[in-house]
Amino acid sequence: TDDQFKKVVAHAKEYGFIFPSSEIYDGLGAVYDYGQNGVELKKNIREYWWRAMVQMNENIVGIDAAIFMHPTTWKASGHVDAFNDPLIDNKDSKKRYRADVLVEDYVAKLDDKIEKEIAKAQKRFGDAFDREQFITTNPRVLEYKKRGEEILHRLGKSLEKEDLADVKALIEELEIADPETGSRNWTDVKQFNLMFGTKIGASADASMDLYLRPETAQGIFVNFLNVQKSGRMKIPFGIAQTGKAFRNEIVARQFIFRMREFEQMEMQFFIKPGTQQKWYEYWKETRLKWHLSLGMGEENYRYHPHEKLAHYADAACDIEFRFPFGFKELEGIHSRTNFDLGNHEKYSGKKMQYFDPEENKSYTPYVLETSIGLDRMFLAVFSNSLQEEALEGGDTRTVLRLPFVLAPTKVAVLPLLKKDGLPEVAEQIVNELKYDFNVAYDEKDAVGRRYRRQDAVGTPFCVTVDHQTLEDNTVTLRHRDTMEQVRIAIPELRNTIAKEVDM
Ligand code: ATP
């Protein structure tokens, strides 16, 4: 809901996760900076992905290609001609919106209605409530679901045919209004290219028009043979990459969900033609398993098969996540055929083929792609983890229940008092643990307040040094989620924490 979403944005800023870019100049639309905690969480998500894709798969290697690429790249990829989104202007407010996004938001509202029905029934039936049964049989839920599917199907068809009049008709029929002003006075839908242009070189005539890459994938395609040959890779094999991408998104909304400068984590898997169906199923499943391994609730994910297939794809689906504003795309799984390598071969005149020693012949490999936005994943994790919890005695606490493996700081060390030698012992513990984890030290305010501060940034463990520590070398170890405290010997801290934070 809106309220929940506002809390997410406010919390991200207050606790050093995300700041608006250039805030002292009133910010820059859809551009954000990551603060001291945000940068750690983002890095941990990136590493969690990298470990699963590269470290755990013998046949997947990583690269780090440049953001600038030769301009012909974007002709071959289709972005110069076809990286267009339908754009609609509101006559009254003079604001522009992506028409497809407006329609998708409408469908997300139907999802919201479904959730409300579920919540209502859950309240009524308590423990006896069977969610799965309810959503497959309740007539109202089925009606909303059907409606949503029909709308998306129609949107997909019109976009595929580039029938902009039909997109506009859909907006009018659904009585979609300007999200800011409520006006329904739209003008025509136009196409708009999302790539940012820039120039390389100093002198006017020797300069060259470039684009900031709108996706990381092309850096992998153009290096396909470099990696294959230098790494003696045999098909099937994958190349993974994380890095910045840039899109001149039209509306600045929904925080880091849709940014103009963002980071992608992509993997292109090169396969024998004809095996794409098998690999499509494999990566669809494997990627969902990766998401589920974080323990953020199976009911928060779903597949959404694409109605509208991009010009390069022969099968595609999204893994959607339940964001505070409804189910939305988090990751895409695309079967891209030989579109990219074939086109690069055409435009560059260089052979992009693989010699298959088993088949004893050369061919242009097919590609199966998994593509996820790092910032969007950050939002998924962050919004899902932020919870207000009622405590005994009427108090509430705000706790960021991040998966431990992703938490920016794994343990905070707190001397109960700022005297009697307790800070010195605490410092010593910090110095021992910092080789293995990000450790925080905090001696300000009452210990209860310090616990709350660590809860709010998602720190799984707090270690408190008190007077008993001086006698028997034990400390209390407090668990973020249960708030339980146990007494533990200092030499056991490292292993106890390491076991729980998956390191
Ligand atoms: P959308 O329809 O939401 O614009 P898309 O289908 O164009 O996204 P892809 O081109 O498939 O997205 O990009 C792959 C992934 O990159 C998406 O699943 C998303 O997580 C992420 N992504 C795309 N655009 C943005 C953006 N503007 N800001 C943040 N993440 C993005």
Short mmCIF file of C-alpha atoms and ligand atoms in Angstrom, two decimals, residues 30 79 83 85 98 100-101 104 194 214-215 245-249 255-266 306 312 318-319 328-334 336 369-377, ligand 1:
data_model
loop_
_atom_site.label_atom_id
_atom_site.label_comp_id
_atom_site.label_asym_id
_atom_site.label_seq_id
_atom_site.Cartn_x
_atom_site.Cartn_y
_atom_site.Cartn_z
CA ALA A 30 14.83 8.79 -10.89
CA HIS A 79 18.04 -0.54 -29.81
CA PHE A 83 14.04 0.60 -28.07
CA ASP A 85 8.19 2.87 -25.38
CA ARG A 98 4.65 5.52 -20.34
CA ASP A 100 2.24 0.57 -20.90
CA VAL A 101 3.30 1.40 -17.35
CA GLU A 104 0.35 -2.23 -15.77
CA LEU A 194 15.03 5.47 -24.10
CA PRO A 214 20.80 0.57 -21.94
CA GLU A 215 21.62 -3.04 -20.98
CA ALA A 245 22.89 0.54 -17.46
CA PHE A 246 21.12 3.75 -18.42
CA ARG A 247 17.61 4.42 -19.68
CA ASN A 248 15.92 7.73 -20.10
CA GLU A 249 12.79 6.53 -18.32
CA PHE A 255 11.68 5.15 -6.04
CA ILE A 256 14.43 2.75 -7.13
CA PHE A 257 12.01 0.48 -8.99
CA ARG A 258 12.50 2.43 -12.22
CA MET A 259 15.70 4.44 -12.37
CA ARG A 260 17.53 6.29 -15.11
CA GLU A 261 20.89 4.97 -13.95
CA PHE A 262 20.73 1.47 -12.53
CA GLU A 263 22.65 -1.74 -12.25
CA GLN A 264 21.90 -5.03 -13.92
CA MET A 265 23.03 -8.57 -13.18
CA GLU A 266 22.83 -10.55 -16.37
CA HIS A 306 5.19 -12.52 -21.81
CA TYR A 312 14.62 -11.07 -30.47
CA ASP A 318 9.26 -12.53 -15.84
CA ILE A 319 9.69 -13.51 -12.25
CA LYS A 328 5.82 -6.33 -10.67
CA GLU A 329 8.69 -7.60 -12.77
CA LEU A 330 11.84 -8.35 -10.84
CA GLU A 331 13.74 -10.53 -13.30
CA GLY A 332 13.39 -11.56 -16.93
CA ILE A 333 14.20 -14.95 -18.46
CA HIS A 334 14.52 -14.67 -22.23
CA ARG A 336 16.93 -14.87 -27.45
CA GLU A 369 19.37 -14.94 -20.83
CA THR A 370 18.60 -14.21 -17.20
CA SER A 371 18.42 -10.51 -16.40
CA ILE A 372 17.73 -8.94 -13.04
CA GLY A 373 17.96 -5.36 -11.81
CA LEU A 374 20.20 -5.08 -8.76
CA ASP A 375 18.40 -1.98 -7.50
CA ARG A 376 15.03 -3.59 -8.07
CA MET A 377 16.21 -6.62 -6.12
P1 ATP B 1 10.23 -2.62 -17.56
O1 ATP B 1 9.19 -3.25 -18.43
O2 ATP B 1 9.91 -2.65 -16.10
O3 ATP B 1 10.72 -1.30 -18.02
P2 ATP B 1 12.04 -4.26 -19.00
O4 ATP B 1 11.19 -5.42 -19.31
O5 ATP B 1 12.34 -3.24 -20.02
O6 ATP B 1 11.52 -3.56 -17.66
P3 ATP B 1 14.53 -5.61 -19.16
O7 ATP B 1 15.00 -4.85 -20.32
O8 ATP B 1 14.11 -7.02 -19.35
O9 ATP B 1 13.39 -4.81 -18.40
O10 ATP B 1 15.64 -5.53 -18.02
C1 ATP B 1 15.93 -6.59 -17.14
C2 ATP B 1 15.80 -6.18 -15.70
O11 ATP B 1 16.46 -4.95 -15.45
C3 ATP B 1 14.37 -5.95 -15.25
O12 ATP B 1 13.77 -7.14 -14.87
C4 ATP B 1 14.55 -5.02 -14.07
O13 ATP B 1 14.81 -5.75 -12.89
C5 ATP B 1 15.78 -4.23 -14.44
N1 ATP B 1 15.42 -2.89 -14.94
C6 ATP B 1 15.01 -2.56 -16.18
N2 ATP B 1 14.79 -1.23 -16.27
C7 ATP B 1 15.07 -0.71 -15.06
C8 ATP B 1 15.06 0.61 -14.52
N3 ATP B 1 14.72 1.66 -15.26
N4 ATP B 1 15.41 0.77 -13.21
C9 ATP B 1 15.78 -0.28 -12.46
N5 ATP B 1 15.81 -1.54 -12.91
C10 ATP B 1 15.48 -1.77 -14.20
#
